[in-house]
Amino acid sequence: METQHQHNKDLEKVKDLIEDIRIAMMTTVDEAGHLVSRPMAVMQMDANGTLWFFTKKSSPKVDQVENHEQQVNLSFADVSDASYVSISGTAQELDDRAKIDELWSPAAKPWFPDGKDDPQLTILKVDTHMAEYWDSTSSRMVRFLEMARAAVTGDTYKEGENRKVYN
């Protein structure tokens, strides 16, 4: 995933947390009003906090973002580092050949066998409205010892940083 320095300095930490995760669970609303999630590879987080994805034009999520006020949630998790990010925003489908050319990677070819000229290839653009993150700055061992201490003493486990960021 390509990430760019953020214009909104508060989103810089979000960018740092998600740039190595790469896969987000994208949640949309289906035609029956149910929340549905699926893994999506982030192609780019641009300088405005916008996230860009490739998808197929025939994918149900394309209709879902068009028919349900385009609200989506993106969830990222790096369990080994105890880093978690939730991004809410609006999505739209764009048939933007220039952006496809810019973001194209051979890693996308298994999903789009005809390459960047695949007629099913389109872009999903997600504009970030709010992000919340939880991040531990301690090693796994320190986190484990702090959890054990809290369990033994009856204290609440307190570790890491939790913050909401608005764009």
mmCIF file of C-alpha atoms in Angstrom:
data_model
loop_
_atom_site.group_PDB
_atom_site.id
_atom_site.type_symbol
_atom_site.label_atom_id
_atom_site.label_comp_id
_atom_site.label_asym_id
_atom_site.label_seq_id
_atom_site.Cartn_x
_atom_site.Cartn_y
_atom_site.Cartn_z
ATOM 1 C CA MET A 1 0.000 0.000 0.000
ATOM 2 C CA GLU A 2 1.190 3.469 -0.802
ATOM 3 C CA THR A 3 0.706 6.071 1.925
ATOM 4 C CA GLN A 4 1.334 9.775 1.675
ATOM 5 C CA HIS A 5 2.188 12.373 4.305
ATOM 6 C CA GLN A 6 -1.130 13.636 5.672
ATOM 7 C CA HIS A 7 -2.294 17.253 5.334
ATOM 8 C CA ASN A 8 -4.287 16.723 8.553
ATOM 9 C CA LYS A 9 -1.511 16.101 11.112
ATOM 10 C CA ASP A 10 -3.933 14.145 13.329
ATOM 11 C CA LEU A 11 -4.306 11.552 10.550
ATOM 12 C CA GLU A 12 -0.536 10.980 10.404
ATOM 13 C CA LYS A 13 -0.750 8.486 13.316
ATOM 14 C CA VAL A 14 -3.640 6.681 11.577
ATOM 15 C CA LYS A 15 -1.546 6.451 8.401
ATOM 16 C CA ASP A 16 1.408 5.072 10.386
ATOM 17 C CA LEU A 17 -0.775 2.405 11.999
ATOM 18 C CA ILE A 18 -2.446 1.135 8.825
ATOM 19 C CA GLU A 19 0.364 1.353 6.278
ATOM 20 C CA ASP A 20 1.753 -2.082 7.135
ATOM 21 C CA ILE A 21 -1.632 -3.761 7.649
ATOM 22 C CA ARG A 22 -2.831 -3.268 4.035
ATOM 23 C CA ILE A 23 -6.058 -5.297 4.371
ATOM 24 C CA ALA A 24 -9.172 -3.648 5.763
ATOM 25 C CA MET A 25 -12.529 -5.163 6.566
ATOM 26 C CA MET A 26 -14.949 -2.912 4.667
ATOM 27 C CA THR A 27 -18.467 -2.817 6.101
ATOM 28 C CA THR A 28 -21.438 -1.668 4.036
ATOM 29 C CA VAL A 29 -25.218 -2.029 4.327
ATOM 30 C CA ASP A 30 -26.950 -4.550 2.049
ATOM 31 C CA GLU A 31 -30.377 -4.228 0.427
ATOM 32 C CA ALA A 32 -32.050 -5.814 3.488
ATOM 33 C CA GLY A 33 -30.388 -3.331 5.848
ATOM 34 C CA HIS A 34 -27.821 -5.827 7.182
ATOM 35 C CA LEU A 35 -24.226 -4.869 7.862
ATOM 36 C CA VAL A 36 -21.875 -6.900 5.664
ATOM 37 C CA SER A 37 -18.078 -6.936 5.751
ATOM 38 C CA ARG A 38 -15.430 -8.212 3.424
ATOM 39 C CA PRO A 39 -11.610 -7.970 3.229
ATOM 40 C CA MET A 40 -10.295 -5.310 0.860
ATOM 41 C CA ALA A 41 -6.706 -4.466 -0.064
ATOM 42 C CA VAL A 42 -5.990 -0.760 0.305
ATOM 43 C CA MET A 43 -4.115 0.514 -2.724
ATOM 44 C CA GLN A 44 -3.402 3.999 -1.364
ATOM 45 C CA MET A 45 -4.046 6.432 1.473
ATOM 46 C CA ASP A 46 -3.558 9.816 -0.127
ATOM 47 C CA ALA A 47 -2.508 13.068 1.551
ATOM 48 C CA ASN A 48 -6.153 13.983 2.262
ATOM 49 C CA GLY A 49 -6.857 10.762 4.190
ATOM 50 C CA THR A 50 -8.765 9.254 1.260
ATOM 51 C CA LEU A 51 -8.405 5.487 0.855
ATOM 52 C CA TRP A 52 -8.459 3.912 -2.603
ATOM 53 C CA PHE A 53 -9.437 0.331 -3.486
ATOM 54 C CA PHE A 54 -9.828 -1.745 -6.631
ATOM 55 C CA THR A 55 -13.047 -3.721 -7.009
ATOM 56 C CA LYS A 56 -15.230 -5.317 -9.664
ATOM 57 C CA LYS A 57 -18.074 -3.297 -11.149
ATOM 58 C CA SER A 58 -20.373 -6.298 -10.639
ATOM 59 C CA SER A 59 -19.561 -6.564 -6.917
ATOM 60 C CA PRO A 60 -22.553 -6.116 -4.571
ATOM 61 C CA LYS A 61 -20.596 -3.514 -2.583
ATOM 62 C CA VAL A 62 -20.689 -1.175 -5.589
ATOM 63 C CA ASP A 63 -24.512 -1.160 -5.455
ATOM 64 C CA GLN A 64 -24.439 -0.919 -1.656
ATOM 65 C CA VAL A 65 -22.371 2.250 -1.575
ATOM 66 C CA GLU A 66 -24.633 3.804 -4.207
ATOM 67 C CA ASN A 67 -27.901 2.833 -2.535
ATOM 68 C CA HIS A 68 -27.311 3.387 1.185
ATOM 69 C CA GLU A 69 -26.012 6.939 1.619
ATOM 70 C CA GLN A 70 -22.558 5.588 0.822
ATOM 71 C CA GLN A 71 -21.592 5.208 4.500
ATOM 72 C CA VAL A 72 -18.857 2.638 5.116
ATOM 73 C CA ASN A 73 -16.575 1.524 7.903
ATOM 74 C CA LEU A 74 -13.029 0.240 7.460
ATOM 75 C CA SER A 75 -11.473 -1.830 10.243
ATOM 76 C CA PHE A 76 -7.775 -2.624 10.499
ATOM 77 C CA ALA A 77 -6.144 -4.941 13.052
ATOM 78 C CA ASP A 78 -2.533 -5.766 13.813
ATOM 79 C CA VAL A 79 -2.989 -8.193 16.687
ATOM 80 C CA SER A 80 0.725 -8.863 17.189
ATOM 81 C CA ASP A 81 1.383 -5.152 17.840
ATOM 82 C CA ALA A 82 -1.992 -4.541 19.554
ATOM 83 C CA SER A 83 -2.850 -1.804 17.047
ATOM 84 C CA TYR A 84 -6.425 -1.339 15.851
ATOM 85 C CA VAL A 85 -8.000 1.324 13.626
ATOM 86 C CA SER A 86 -11.621 2.027 12.676
ATOM 87 C CA ILE A 87 -12.322 4.532 9.892
ATOM 88 C CA SER A 88 -15.780 5.798 9.005
ATOM 89 C CA GLY A 89 -16.512 7.738 5.890
ATOM 90 C CA THR A 90 -18.339 7.851 2.601
ATOM 91 C CA ALA A 91 -17.584 5.709 -0.415
ATOM 92 C CA GLN A 92 -18.174 6.127 -4.072
ATOM 93 C CA GLU A 93 -17.417 4.090 -7.140
ATOM 94 C CA LEU A 94 -15.355 5.855 -9.806
ATOM 95 C CA ASP A 95 -14.516 4.678 -13.296
ATOM 96 C CA ASP A 96 -11.308 6.718 -13.293
ATOM 97 C CA ARG A 97 -8.808 5.277 -15.784
ATOM 98 C CA ALA A 98 -6.057 7.724 -14.760
ATOM 99 C CA LYS A 99 -6.351 6.681 -11.092
ATOM 100 C CA ILE A 100 -6.392 3.005 -12.092
ATOM 101 C CA ASP A 101 -3.173 3.557 -14.070
ATOM 102 C CA GLU A 102 -1.620 5.344 -11.088
ATOM 103 C CA LEU A 103 -2.527 2.602 -8.589
ATOM 104 C CA TRP A 104 -2.129 -0.483 -10.777
ATOM 105 C CA SER A 105 0.079 -3.200 -9.336
ATOM 106 C CA PRO A 106 0.787 -6.708 -10.672
ATOM 107 C CA ALA A 107 -0.477 -7.956 -7.294
ATOM 108 C CA ALA A 108 -4.023 -7.081 -8.487
ATOM 109 C CA LYS A 109 -3.776 -9.279 -11.593
ATOM 110 C CA PRO A 110 -5.225 -12.465 -9.969
ATOM 111 C CA TRP A 111 -8.501 -10.568 -9.457
ATOM 112 C CA PHE A 112 -8.312 -8.716 -12.773
ATOM 113 C CA PRO A 113 -6.767 -11.117 -15.329
ATOM 114 C CA ASP A 114 -6.953 -8.577 -18.160
ATOM 115 C CA GLY A 115 -4.786 -6.190 -16.127
ATOM 116 C CA LYS A 116 -5.616 -2.541 -15.740
ATOM 117 C CA ASP A 117 -7.728 -2.754 -18.912
ATOM 118 C CA ASP A 118 -10.034 -5.375 -17.368
ATOM 119 C CA PRO A 119 -13.595 -4.204 -18.127
ATOM 120 C CA GLN A 120 -14.714 -5.192 -14.595
ATOM 121 C CA LEU A 121 -12.029 -3.092 -12.859
ATOM 122 C CA THR A 122 -13.244 0.021 -11.082
ATOM 123 C CA ILE A 123 -12.204 2.178 -8.124
ATOM 124 C CA LEU A 124 -13.790 2.592 -4.719
ATOM 125 C CA LYS A 125 -12.843 5.883 -3.075
ATOM 126 C CA VAL A 126 -13.453 6.257 0.666
ATOM 127 C CA ASP A 127 -13.293 9.764 2.111
ATOM 128 C CA THR A 128 -12.344 9.586 5.796
ATOM 129 C CA HIS A 129 -14.674 11.492 8.110
ATOM 130 C CA MET A 130 -13.532 10.054 11.437
ATOM 131 C CA ALA A 131 -10.937 7.546 12.563
ATOM 132 C CA GLU A 132 -10.455 5.979 15.966
ATOM 133 C CA TYR A 133 -7.408 4.023 16.957
ATOM 134 C CA TRP A 134 -6.115 1.930 19.809
ATOM 135 C CA ASP A 135 -2.365 1.489 19.915
ATOM 136 C CA SER A 136 -0.071 -0.154 22.404
ATOM 137 C CA THR A 137 3.432 1.185 22.646
ATOM 138 C CA SER A 138 4.604 -1.745 24.772
ATOM 139 C CA SER A 139 5.986 -5.102 23.765
ATOM 140 C CA ARG A 140 3.823 -8.223 23.892
ATOM 141 C CA MET A 141 5.581 -9.341 27.094
ATOM 142 C CA VAL A 142 4.967 -6.000 28.842
ATOM 143 C CA ARG A 143 1.291 -6.139 27.806
ATOM 144 C CA PHE A 144 0.991 -9.699 29.128
ATOM 145 C CA LEU A 145 2.581 -8.755 32.460
ATOM 146 C CA GLU A 146 0.312 -5.703 32.788
ATOM 147 C CA MET A 147 -2.769 -7.875 32.118
ATOM 148 C CA ALA A 148 -1.583 -10.395 34.699
ATOM 149 C CA ARG A 149 -0.971 -7.614 37.236
ATOM 150 C CA ALA A 150 -4.450 -6.203 36.645
ATOM 151 C CA ALA A 151 -6.017 -9.661 36.988
ATOM 152 C CA VAL A 152 -4.208 -10.387 40.260
ATOM 153 C CA THR A 153 -4.789 -6.970 41.837
ATOM 154 C CA GLY A 154 -8.322 -6.444 40.503
ATOM 155 C CA ASP A 155 -7.249 -3.222 38.790
ATOM 156 C CA THR A 156 -8.351 -2.275 35.304
ATOM 157 C CA TYR A 157 -5.914 -3.042 32.514
ATOM 158 C CA LYS A 158 -4.653 0.273 31.146
ATOM 159 C CA GLU A 159 -2.328 0.140 28.222
ATOM 160 C CA GLY A 160 -1.810 2.099 25.081
ATOM 161 C CA GLU A 161 -3.421 5.053 23.437
ATOM 162 C CA ASN A 162 -7.031 5.464 22.294
ATOM 163 C CA ARG A 163 -7.975 8.521 20.263
ATOM 164 C CA LYS A 164 -10.601 9.791 17.817
ATOM 165 C CA VAL A 165 -9.448 11.862 14.847
ATOM 166 C CA TYR A 166 -11.762 13.937 12.652
ATOM 167 C CA ASN A 167 -10.990 14.872 9.080
#
